[in-house]
Short mmCIF file of C-alpha atoms in Angstrom, two decimals:
data_model
loop_
_atom_site.label_atom_id
_atom_site.label_comp_id
_atom_site.label_asym_id
_atom_site.label_seq_id
_atom_site.Cartn_x
_atom_site.Cartn_y
_atom_site.Cartn_z
CA MET E 1 39.28 78.38 142.68
CA GLN E 2 37.72 81.22 144.55
CA LYS E 3 39.18 84.25 142.40
CA SER E 4 36.62 86.54 142.21
CA LYS E 5 34.02 85.91 139.40
CA LEU E 6 32.33 89.35 139.72
CA PHE E 7 29.90 90.37 136.94
CA ILE E 8 30.11 93.19 134.99
CA ALA E 9 28.81 94.53 131.19
CA LEU E 10 31.51 95.04 129.41
CA LEU E 11 31.89 94.01 124.98
CA GLY E 12 29.35 91.07 126.86
CA ILE E 13 31.20 88.92 128.26
CA SER E 14 30.06 89.14 131.99
CA ILE E 15 32.44 86.15 134.54
CA LEU E 16 35.63 89.17 135.16
CA PRO E 17 38.42 86.88 138.35
CA PHE E 18 39.27 90.14 140.18
CA SER E 19 37.68 93.77 141.43
CA GLY E 20 37.20 96.76 138.56
CA PHE E 21 34.71 97.50 136.68
CA THR E 22 32.03 96.45 138.79
CA GLN E 23 31.48 99.30 142.10
CA GLU E 24 31.29 103.36 140.82
CA LYS E 25 34.60 105.36 140.83
CA LYS E 26 33.03 107.88 143.27
CA ASP E 27 31.59 106.19 146.33
CA ALA E 28 34.52 104.77 147.17
CA ALA E 29 34.49 102.40 150.16
CA PRO E 30 35.91 104.23 153.61
CA ALA E 31 39.49 102.90 154.30
CA ASN E 32 39.72 100.35 157.27
CA TRP E 33 36.04 100.12 156.08
CA PHE E 34 35.63 96.45 157.51
CA ASN E 35 36.83 96.73 160.67
CA LEU E 36 34.57 99.80 161.63
CA ASP E 37 31.24 100.04 163.20
CA TYR E 38 27.68 100.69 161.26
CA LYS E 39 26.57 103.79 164.50
CA THR E 40 29.78 104.78 164.93
CA ASP E 41 31.09 105.64 160.74
CA GLY E 42 27.99 104.90 158.90
CA VAL E 43 29.61 101.95 157.27
CA MET E 44 28.35 97.48 157.37
CA GLY E 45 31.70 96.91 159.26
CA ILE E 46 32.00 94.43 161.86
CA SER E 47 32.99 96.76 164.28
CA THR E 48 36.83 95.28 165.58
CA GLU E 49 37.77 98.56 166.74
CA LYS E 50 35.08 98.82 169.11
CA ALA E 51 35.02 95.10 170.36
CA TYR E 52 39.25 96.34 171.21
CA GLY E 53 37.91 98.23 173.66
CA LEU E 54 36.02 95.48 174.89
CA LEU E 55 39.53 93.52 174.86
CA LYS E 56 41.35 96.56 176.64
CA GLY E 57 43.28 94.84 179.60
CA ARG E 58 41.73 91.29 179.18
CA LYS E 59 45.61 88.79 178.12
CA ALA E 60 45.36 86.92 175.29
CA THR E 61 47.91 84.16 174.39
CA PRO E 62 48.57 83.64 170.75
CA VAL E 63 46.09 81.20 167.68
CA ILE E 64 47.72 79.72 164.85
CA VAL E 65 45.47 80.34 161.92
CA ALA E 66 46.13 78.41 159.01
CA VAL E 67 45.60 80.02 155.41
CA ILE E 68 44.91 76.93 153.37
CA ASP E 69 45.38 79.33 149.99
CA GLY E 70 47.70 79.48 146.85
CA GLY E 71 50.72 80.42 148.00
CA VAL E 72 51.49 83.75 151.74
CA ASP E 73 54.21 85.95 150.85
CA VAL E 74 56.10 85.26 154.43
CA HIS E 75 58.46 88.50 154.02
CA HIS E 76 56.01 90.18 153.52
CA GLU E 77 56.38 94.10 155.38
CA ASP E 78 52.89 93.80 157.13
CA LEU E 79 53.05 89.38 157.83
CA LYS E 80 56.81 89.08 159.27
CA ASP E 81 55.76 89.53 163.03
CA VAL E 82 51.88 87.38 162.44
CA LEU E 83 54.12 84.49 161.03
CA TRP E 84 53.94 80.86 162.56
CA ILE E 85 57.44 79.96 162.68
CA ASN E 86 57.99 75.87 163.30
CA LYS E 87 61.57 76.90 165.73
CA LYS E 88 63.01 73.34 165.31
CA GLU E 89 62.81 74.09 160.74
CA GLU E 90 64.47 77.27 161.75
CA GLN E 91 67.29 76.70 160.31
CA LYS E 92 67.59 74.82 156.58
CA THR E 93 69.27 71.83 157.11
CA GLY E 94 67.54 69.72 154.46
CA LYS E 95 66.04 66.91 157.10
CA ASP E 96 62.76 66.94 158.81
CA LYS E 97 63.85 67.89 162.93
CA ASP E 98 60.99 67.94 164.21
CA GLY E 99 59.69 64.44 162.78
CA ASN E 100 56.52 65.31 161.61
CA GLY E 101 57.21 64.70 158.34
CA TYR E 102 57.87 67.82 156.41
CA ILE E 103 61.17 68.78 156.02
CA ASP E 104 62.21 72.59 156.48
CA ASP E 105 58.70 73.41 157.42
CA LYS E 106 59.72 76.71 158.80
CA TYR E 107 56.00 78.15 157.47
CA GLY E 108 54.38 75.86 156.71
CA TRP E 109 53.71 73.61 153.69
CA ASN E 110 53.33 73.10 149.97
CA PHE E 111 51.05 70.49 148.65
CA ILE E 112 51.42 71.02 145.19
CA GLY E 113 55.58 71.72 144.65
CA ASN E 114 58.12 67.85 144.08
CA ALA E 115 61.17 67.99 146.54
CA ASN E 116 63.21 70.25 143.86
CA GLY E 117 61.76 72.87 144.20
CA GLU E 118 58.95 73.07 141.21
CA ASN E 119 55.45 73.67 141.70
CA VAL E 120 52.59 73.50 139.71
CA ASN E 121 51.28 77.15 138.67
CA TYR E 122 48.04 75.90 136.66
CA ASP E 123 45.73 73.13 136.72
CA ASN E 124 42.04 72.28 135.21
CA LEU E 125 38.54 72.82 136.83
CA GLU E 126 37.49 70.00 138.42
CA VAL E 127 34.68 69.17 136.15
CA THR E 128 37.69 69.14 133.18
CA ARG E 129 39.52 66.12 135.12
CA GLN E 130 36.42 64.70 135.66
CA ILE E 131 35.44 64.55 131.91
CA VAL E 132 38.64 63.57 131.21
CA LYS E 133 37.82 60.92 133.71
CA TYR E 134 34.39 59.80 132.34
CA GLU E 135 34.66 60.47 128.67
CA PRO E 136 36.04 57.12 127.42
CA LYS E 137 33.30 55.97 129.16
CA TYR E 138 30.16 57.37 128.67
CA SER E 139 30.87 59.45 125.43
CA ALA E 140 29.80 57.06 123.17
CA VAL E 141 26.94 55.66 126.16
CA LEU E 142 23.47 55.26 123.90
CA PRO E 143 19.02 55.49 125.36
CA SER E 144 19.76 52.02 124.78
CA THR E 145 22.70 50.92 126.39
CA ASN E 146 22.17 48.48 129.23
CA LEU E 147 24.14 50.57 131.86
CA THR E 148 23.50 49.50 136.32
CA GLU E 149 21.98 51.24 138.10
CA ALA E 150 25.52 53.00 139.50
CA GLU E 151 26.23 53.12 136.66
CA ARG E 152 23.27 55.57 135.41
CA ARG E 153 24.10 57.69 137.94
CA GLU E 154 27.37 58.22 137.12
CA PHE E 155 25.92 58.74 133.54
CA VAL E 156 23.50 61.52 134.13
CA ALA E 157 26.33 63.10 136.20
CA TYR E 158 28.89 63.70 133.13
CA GLN E 159 25.94 64.65 131.16
CA GLY E 160 25.52 67.59 133.49
CA MET E 161 28.79 67.52 133.67
CA VAL E 162 29.78 68.09 129.72
CA SER E 163 27.17 70.96 129.33
CA ASP E 164 28.98 72.73 132.08
CA TYR E 165 32.25 72.61 131.08
CA THR E 166 30.89 73.53 127.39
CA SER E 167 29.26 76.86 128.53
CA LYS E 168 32.21 77.54 130.29
CA LEU E 169 34.69 76.31 127.43
CA ASP E 170 32.46 78.56 125.55
CA GLU E 171 32.30 81.65 127.22
CA ALA E 172 36.21 80.92 127.76
CA GLN E 173 36.93 81.57 124.08
CA PHE E 174 34.53 84.12 123.91
CA GLY E 175 37.07 86.06 126.43
CA ASP E 176 39.78 84.94 125.32
CA GLN E 177 39.11 86.26 121.99
CA ASN E 178 37.88 89.55 122.85
CA TYR E 179 39.52 90.14 126.10
CA SER E 180 42.85 90.10 124.24
CA ARG E 181 42.02 91.95 121.01
CA LEU E 182 41.18 95.06 124.63
CA LYS E 183 44.69 94.82 125.24
CA ALA E 184 47.00 94.62 122.06
CA ASN E 185 43.99 97.73 121.33
CA ILE E 186 45.09 99.50 124.74
CA ASP E 187 48.65 98.38 124.21
CA LYS E 188 49.07 100.26 121.51
CA LEU E 189 47.44 103.53 122.43
CA ILE E 190 49.78 103.79 125.82
CA ALA E 191 52.64 102.77 122.68
CA SER E 192 50.79 105.74 121.18
CA ILE E 193 50.43 107.95 124.21
CA GLY E 194 54.64 107.21 124.39
CA LYS E 195 53.50 107.24 129.31
CA ALA E 196 53.77 105.14 131.58
CA PRO E 197 49.89 103.66 131.92
CA LYS E 198 50.16 104.96 135.78
CA ASP E 199 50.36 108.67 134.41
CA ILE E 200 47.81 108.44 131.78
CA SER E 201 45.08 110.91 132.14
CA LYS E 202 41.46 111.66 130.66
CA SER E 203 43.06 114.16 128.31
CA ASP E 204 45.32 112.37 127.09
CA LEU E 205 42.20 109.46 125.63
CA ASP E 206 41.25 112.91 124.26
CA ALA E 207 44.32 113.90 122.42
CA TYR E 208 44.30 110.25 121.30
CA LYS E 209 43.53 109.47 117.81
CA ALA E 210 41.94 105.61 116.82
CA ASP E 211 43.02 104.12 113.28
CA ASN E 212 40.66 101.91 112.73
CA ASP E 213 37.17 101.31 114.71
CA GLN E 214 38.83 98.34 116.52
CA GLN E 215 41.34 101.52 118.14
CA LYS E 216 38.03 103.21 118.65
CA MET E 217 36.06 101.03 120.66
CA ALA E 218 38.98 100.59 123.26
CA LEU E 219 39.16 104.20 123.51
CA ARG E 220 35.78 104.95 124.13
CA ILE E 221 35.41 101.97 126.71
CA ALA E 222 39.09 103.16 128.40
CA LYS E 223 37.53 107.08 128.92
CA LYS E 224 34.12 105.44 130.08
CA GLU E 225 36.06 103.80 132.95
CA VAL E 226 38.51 106.19 133.24
CA GLU E 227 36.03 108.88 134.48
CA GLY E 228 36.25 109.53 138.49
CA GLY E 229 38.57 106.24 137.89
CA SER E 230 42.70 106.11 136.88
CA PHE E 231 43.65 104.59 133.80
CA SER E 232 46.05 102.49 135.10
CA LYS E 233 43.82 100.67 137.86
CA PHE E 234 41.65 100.25 134.24
CA TYR E 235 44.26 98.69 132.21
CA ASP E 236 45.42 96.09 135.71
CA ASP E 237 42.01 95.49 134.82
CA ILE E 238 42.40 94.53 131.23
CA LYS E 239 45.22 92.38 132.37
CA ASP E 240 43.81 89.78 134.82
CA ALA E 241 40.24 89.70 132.44
CA ALA E 242 42.85 88.67 129.37
CA ASP E 243 45.05 86.76 132.07
CA TYR E 244 42.43 85.12 133.08
CA PHE E 245 40.58 83.74 130.47
CA GLY E 246 44.17 82.97 128.48
CA ALA E 247 44.32 80.46 131.49
CA GLN E 248 40.72 79.30 130.60
CA VAL E 249 41.42 77.99 127.50
CA LYS E 250 44.94 77.27 127.74
CA TYR E 251 44.90 75.44 130.95
CA HIS E 252 41.18 74.65 133.19
CA LEU E 253 39.82 73.60 130.51
CA ASN E 254 42.28 72.46 128.12
CA LYS E 255 41.59 68.09 129.05
CA GLU E 256 45.27 68.38 126.94
CA PHE E 257 47.04 69.66 129.50
CA ASN E 258 47.98 67.68 132.93
CA PRO E 259 50.69 69.05 135.79
CA ARG E 260 50.67 66.99 138.24
CA SER E 261 53.53 64.87 137.40
CA ILE E 262 55.86 68.44 138.22
CA VAL E 263 54.44 66.64 142.28
CA GLY E 264 55.75 63.58 141.32
CA ASP E 265 53.04 61.92 144.45
CA LYS E 266 51.34 58.70 144.03
CA TYR E 267 47.90 60.04 142.98
CA GLU E 268 45.59 57.84 143.20
CA ASP E 269 47.41 56.38 147.11
CA VAL E 270 44.25 59.08 148.21
CA SER E 271 46.13 57.84 151.85
CA GLU E 272 49.53 58.96 151.22
CA ARG E 273 50.84 62.13 152.94
CA TYR E 274 53.88 63.33 152.57
CA TYR E 275 54.52 64.79 149.21
CA GLY E 276 55.89 68.68 148.13
CA ASN E 277 57.63 71.04 149.06
CA PRO E 278 58.62 73.80 152.01
CA ASP E 279 57.98 76.90 149.09
CA VAL E 280 54.61 78.00 150.64
CA LYS E 281 54.89 81.48 148.53
CA GLY E 282 55.13 79.70 145.38
CA PRO E 283 54.47 81.54 142.13
CA ASP E 284 51.65 83.55 142.18
CA ALA E 285 50.76 83.64 146.36
CA GLU E 286 48.47 87.13 144.99
CA HIS E 287 45.13 85.59 146.50
CA GLY E 288 46.39 83.88 150.22
CA THR E 289 49.33 87.17 150.84
CA HIS E 290 45.28 88.97 150.63
CA VAL E 291 43.81 86.44 152.68
CA ALA E 292 46.25 86.01 155.60
CA GLY E 293 46.15 90.55 155.84
CA ILE E 294 42.76 90.12 155.69
CA ILE E 295 43.33 87.94 159.91
CA GLY E 296 45.89 89.14 160.43
CA ALA E 297 47.88 91.71 158.98
CA LYS E 298 50.32 93.44 162.28
CA ARG E 299 47.93 96.64 163.53
CA ASN E 300 48.99 99.86 164.29
CA ASN E 301 52.13 99.72 163.22
CA ASN E 302 51.24 102.93 161.22
CA ILE E 303 52.44 99.85 158.21
CA GLY E 304 49.36 99.31 155.53
CA ILE E 305 46.21 97.79 157.24
CA ASN E 306 44.69 97.08 160.59
CA GLY E 307 44.39 92.61 160.02
CA VAL E 308 40.40 91.63 162.87
CA ALA E 309 42.97 89.82 165.01
CA ASP E 310 46.50 91.05 167.43
CA HIS E 311 47.24 87.80 168.39
CA VAL E 312 47.55 85.85 165.58
CA GLN E 313 50.68 83.47 164.34
CA ILE E 314 50.16 82.97 160.29
CA MET E 315 50.50 79.65 159.15
CA ALA E 316 51.24 78.61 155.20
CA VAL E 317 49.54 76.19 153.59
CA ARG E 318 49.57 75.59 149.85
CA VAL E 319 47.70 73.48 147.87
CA VAL E 320 45.29 75.96 146.14
CA PRO E 321 46.84 76.08 142.05
CA ASN E 322 45.47 78.60 139.50
CA GLY E 323 42.74 76.31 138.50
CA ASP E 324 40.43 73.83 141.24
CA GLU E 325 42.36 72.84 143.80
CA ARG E 326 41.72 68.52 144.82
CA ASP E 327 40.89 66.54 147.43
CA LYS E 328 44.00 64.99 148.05
CA ASP E 329 45.71 68.45 148.78
CA VAL E 330 42.86 70.11 150.86
CA ALA E 331 42.72 67.18 152.64
CA ASN E 332 46.10 67.01 153.60
CA GLY E 333 46.37 71.11 153.85
CA ILE E 334 43.51 70.45 156.98
CA ARG E 335 45.45 67.79 158.57
CA TYR E 336 48.92 69.49 157.86
CA ALA E 337 47.23 72.48 159.74
CA VAL E 338 45.22 70.73 162.99
CA ASP E 339 48.50 68.58 163.32
CA ASN E 340 50.99 71.44 163.96
CA GLY E 341 49.21 73.72 166.49
CA ALA E 342 46.39 75.43 163.96
CA LYS E 343 42.71 76.42 166.61
CA VAL E 344 41.73 78.59 163.65
CA ILE E 345 41.59 76.82 159.32
CA ASN E 346 40.68 79.78 156.68
CA MET E 347 39.91 78.16 153.06
CA SER E 348 38.94 80.54 150.96
CA PHE E 349 38.30 78.01 147.86
CA GLY E 350 36.09 76.42 146.57
CA LYS E 351 34.65 74.67 143.13
CA GLY E 352 31.55 72.84 141.85
CA TYR E 353 32.52 69.26 141.53
CA SER E 354 34.27 67.01 144.08
CA ASN E 355 36.05 64.07 142.62
CA THR E 356 36.62 62.48 146.35
CA LYS E 357 34.68 64.70 148.90
CA LYS E 358 35.06 61.69 151.51
CA ILE E 359 38.76 62.36 152.58
CA VAL E 360 37.93 65.71 152.59
CA ASP E 361 35.22 64.74 155.39
CA ASP E 362 37.56 62.55 156.62
CA ALA E 363 39.63 65.49 157.67
CA VAL E 364 37.78 67.72 158.30
CA LYS E 365 36.20 65.62 160.98
CA TYR E 366 40.40 65.31 162.94
CA ALA E 367 40.10 69.09 162.98
CA GLN E 368 35.92 68.24 164.55
CA GLU E 369 38.09 65.96 167.10
CA LYS E 370 41.37 68.11 167.94
CA ASP E 371 38.83 70.83 168.45
CA VAL E 372 39.88 73.63 165.17
CA LEU E 373 37.43 75.57 163.78
CA LEU E 374 37.71 75.76 159.38
CA ILE E 375 36.39 78.92 158.03
CA HIS E 376 34.92 78.81 154.16
CA ALA E 377 34.24 80.98 151.60
CA ALA E 378 30.78 80.38 149.93
CA GLY E 379 31.66 80.80 146.46
CA ASN E 380 31.80 83.52 143.25
CA ASP E 381 29.28 82.54 141.52
CA GLY E 382 25.45 84.64 142.67
CA LYS E 383 24.77 81.28 143.77
CA ASP E 384 21.81 79.55 145.86
CA ILE E 385 24.89 76.56 147.15
CA ASP E 386 21.75 74.38 148.85
CA ILE E 387 20.72 74.10 145.46
CA THR E 388 24.16 73.96 143.89
CA PRO E 389 26.78 72.93 146.27
CA ASN E 390 30.28 74.85 146.37
CA TYR E 391 32.63 71.85 147.73
CA PRO E 392 33.89 71.39 150.39
CA ASN E 393 30.85 71.79 152.65
CA LYS E 394 30.06 71.77 156.39
CA TYR E 395 27.82 68.84 154.98
CA PHE E 396 29.43 64.20 155.48
CA THR E 397 27.83 62.69 152.24
CA ASP E 398 27.79 58.61 151.17
CA SER E 399 28.40 56.88 148.39
CA LEU E 400 24.76 58.07 146.86
CA ASN E 401 25.77 61.82 148.09
CA ALA E 402 23.07 61.68 151.06
CA VAL E 403 23.82 63.27 153.61
CA THR E 404 25.33 61.98 156.59
CA GLY E 405 25.86 64.19 159.24
CA GLU E 406 27.54 67.89 159.29
CA ALA E 407 30.22 69.55 160.56
CA SER E 408 29.89 71.40 164.12
CA ASN E 409 33.74 72.54 163.82
CA TRP E 410 32.65 74.96 160.17
CA ILE E 411 31.86 78.19 159.41
CA THR E 412 31.16 78.36 155.29
CA VAL E 413 30.59 82.44 154.62
CA GLY E 414 29.06 85.37 152.10
CA ALA E 415 30.02 88.40 151.36
CA THR E 416 28.51 91.96 152.22
CA ALA E 417 29.25 95.60 150.82
CA TRP E 418 29.99 98.56 153.09
CA LYS E 419 26.28 100.67 152.57
CA LEU E 420 23.31 99.37 154.49
CA ASP E 421 20.88 99.70 151.37
CA GLY E 422 19.47 97.13 148.50
CA ASP E 423 23.55 96.09 147.49
CA LEU E 424 24.26 95.03 150.34
CA LEU E 425 25.11 91.69 149.37
CA ALA E 426 27.25 91.82 147.28
CA GLY E 427 25.89 90.28 143.75
CA PHE E 428 28.46 87.63 143.15
CA SER E 429 28.06 86.52 146.81
CA ASN E 430 26.78 82.61 146.57
CA TYR E 431 24.04 82.10 149.33
CA GLY E 432 21.41 79.64 151.13
CA TYR E 433 18.87 79.36 153.74
CA LYS E 434 20.50 76.25 155.02
CA SER E 435 24.46 75.93 154.01
CA VAL E 436 25.86 79.85 154.02
CA ASP E 437 26.10 80.42 158.03
CA VAL E 438 26.55 84.09 158.12
CA PHE E 439 28.13 86.92 156.23
CA ALA E 440 30.77 89.41 156.26
CA PRO E 441 32.64 92.30 154.73
CA GLY E 442 33.61 91.57 151.44
CA VAL E 443 33.50 94.10 148.92
CA ALA E 444 36.43 97.15 147.89
CA ILE E 445 38.62 94.92 150.90
CA TYR E 446 41.77 96.29 150.87
CA SER E 447 44.65 93.75 151.84
CA THR E 448 48.41 93.12 151.60
CA MET E 449 49.61 91.99 148.43
CA PRO E 450 52.97 90.29 147.79
CA GLU E 451 56.59 92.41 147.24
CA ASN E 452 54.95 94.64 149.97
CA GLN E 453 52.03 95.46 148.51
CA TYR E 454 48.32 96.29 148.61
CA LYS E 455 44.82 96.36 147.01
CA GLU E 456 41.70 96.55 146.84
CA GLN E 457 40.21 92.59 145.94
CA GLN E 458 36.20 91.18 146.37
CA GLY E 459 35.36 87.76 146.99
CA THR E 460 33.88 85.78 149.72
CA SER E 461 37.40 84.76 149.29
CA MET E 462 37.70 88.26 151.45
CA ALA E 463 34.71 87.61 154.07
CA ALA E 464 36.17 84.73 155.48
CA PRO E 465 39.46 85.69 156.67
CA VAL E 466 37.38 88.87 158.06
CA VAL E 467 35.42 85.00 160.30
CA ALA E 468 38.93 83.48 160.14
CA GLY E 469 39.95 86.93 161.74
CA LEU E 470 37.47 87.59 165.01
CA ALA E 471 37.54 83.72 165.21
CA ALA E 472 41.16 84.31 165.82
CA MET E 473 40.11 87.35 168.27
CA LEU E 474 37.86 85.19 170.57
CA ARG E 475 39.74 81.73 170.61
CA SER E 476 43.72 84.18 171.12
CA TYR E 477 41.99 86.20 174.23
CA TYR E 478 38.97 83.42 175.53
CA PRO E 479 41.23 80.67 174.65
CA GLN E 480 38.63 78.02 177.22
CA LEU E 481 36.46 77.77 174.37
CA THR E 482 35.62 75.53 171.87
CA ALA E 483 35.28 75.51 168.03
CA GLN E 484 31.67 75.15 167.97
CA GLU E 485 31.63 77.50 170.60
CA VAL E 486 33.25 79.40 170.00
CA LYS E 487 30.87 79.09 166.60
CA GLU E 488 28.36 79.35 168.91
CA ILE E 489 29.53 82.95 169.98
CA ILE E 490 30.08 84.09 166.21
CA LEU E 491 26.03 83.23 164.84
CA LYS E 492 23.86 84.50 167.79
CA SER E 493 26.35 87.85 167.42
CA VAL E 494 24.88 88.71 164.26
CA THR E 495 23.85 92.05 162.44
CA LYS E 496 20.11 92.22 162.29
CA VAL E 497 19.50 94.09 159.37
CA ASP E 498 15.37 95.46 158.50
CA GLN E 499 16.60 95.70 155.05
CA LYS E 500 15.77 93.45 151.80
CA VAL E 501 18.59 92.55 149.32
CA LYS E 502 18.73 91.06 145.37
CA ILE E 503 19.45 88.38 144.65
CA LYS E 504 19.08 85.96 141.21
CA LYS E 505 16.89 83.37 141.46
CA ASP E 506 15.78 81.13 138.15
CA GLY E 507 17.12 84.38 136.59
CA ASN E 508 14.66 86.54 137.32
CA SER E 509 16.06 89.55 140.27
CA LYS E 510 14.28 89.38 143.78
CA LYS E 511 14.61 90.98 147.36
CA VAL E 512 14.47 88.89 150.95
CA TYR E 513 16.01 89.30 153.69
CA LEU E 514 19.31 87.73 154.96
CA ASP E 515 17.57 84.77 157.45
CA GLU E 516 16.21 83.80 153.78
CA ILE E 517 19.53 82.92 152.42
CA SER E 518 21.81 82.07 155.42
CA THR E 519 21.58 80.32 158.84
CA SER E 520 22.03 83.12 161.26
CA GLY E 521 20.40 85.97 159.25
CA GLY E 522 22.84 88.15 159.49
CA ILE E 523 26.18 90.05 159.30
CA VAL E 524 29.62 88.97 161.61
CA ASN E 525 29.56 91.42 164.83
CA ALA E 526 32.72 91.43 166.96
CA TYR E 527 31.86 93.37 169.73
CA GLU E 528 28.68 91.52 169.73
CA ALA E 529 30.96 88.30 169.62
CA VAL E 530 32.49 89.87 172.13
CA VAL E 531 29.70 91.07 174.47
CA GLN E 532 28.68 86.79 174.06
CA ALA E 533 32.03 85.23 174.82
CA ASN E 534 32.27 87.22 178.28
CA LYS E 535 28.40 85.73 179.08
CA TYR E 536 29.35 82.49 177.64
CA ILE E 537 32.36 82.78 180.25
CA GLY E 538 30.53 83.98 182.98
CA LYS E 539 28.76 80.54 182.15
CA LYS E 540 31.25 78.15 182.55
CA LYS E 541 32.86 78.92 185.89
#
């Protein structure tokens, strides 16, 4: 799950799942900033608009980009013209007309639903599922218990999971209690003022008389957050936080909750591939719709936003619930995308544990054999993922978790902001000298949302599709380039900055250069990537 876990300081609670409370209200990012150029526009975008100047007159062919995510609103006004459509399945007939094993898959496929149209919305975190799996075996183990070497490794891993789970549950219960209370008091405030949240002003707050200490605290927080901003956005953030922590307690960390029966697959059979339904939107398509817009929202149509790629077809593959995705679904999502023509796959999700990593590794190898480039978000925990892994990842491992190889068709993306200063690296972004390949804009990214809406969000989930869009641009204008060559071009053409950025390491803040926390040492640059692509093509002739 790659809902952005952004750090805030409100009521002593950290890890708000969405945007808000984090950006200076009087210092908003310029519109379309992720596509802009530093020299021309003064922001650390990827120079997309400048790149199209170099591409003028060059022919392009559409490239299919699979968005493996939580769902995409395929009827969005700024996406409906850039969708992949399975021509043989355009008409809903209840039959598998193209023989690919999936019935009525017009826009893609949903692996977390059933044939009756029911869908999984919430699911556990992977750590919860792992504890449920190992608890019966290891909860009563003592230091004197006789265990095999393999069991001892499992037991040590289980102990780490219990510690992680307990910490997460404590935080979730604390957040749920405080945010639900804050929201209740804000709701009372709204009812008393008698206006819709979008119409409430600072003068309304100044005139409001709180009845008790809790309402006084809620009012004080509201006034502080509304300065230079809007009450409506503040209220949306409060609702998001209350929903997030409530879901953590009720679903993500609830060991008694298991929605898999909805899907109706033979879950333990990891080779099973044909299950699910064609509802690629699902019950919550906010995240996937936002990601899809960054990649390829129709450019220059005077509607909404400009995506990065201008010759793209978005294929929607739903595998991510509100909770952690399951390895079986991820592997099947990758294979579906590859088999149906995707040349770039965006994966803006991740988790701290993997139950059956091998089946995902095998799917990644399959994509590699088929010349498909995979773009993955680094994660939003502000950690060094060389030390604390984020799954899936580019490393192939054996049964002892020893690295046996590395995918050549994989790019891991961290997130950056628009200013060239010490805060260039997004505070939430994971990093890693070996594990993170590049950085891309991921703060205050304005993109598409369901029902023809638009919204700013942030996270490495937003940075990855910037890179996926760039990869699609290169593969559409330079179709002779392989996935590995596109990766090499993207990594070689990054913007390197002589500016240290702040990271948290071992509980302390320190300053480092980007080349100390990534393999490329820079931020992707579309203009320079096109320059490099022209050189590659010149060498091939």
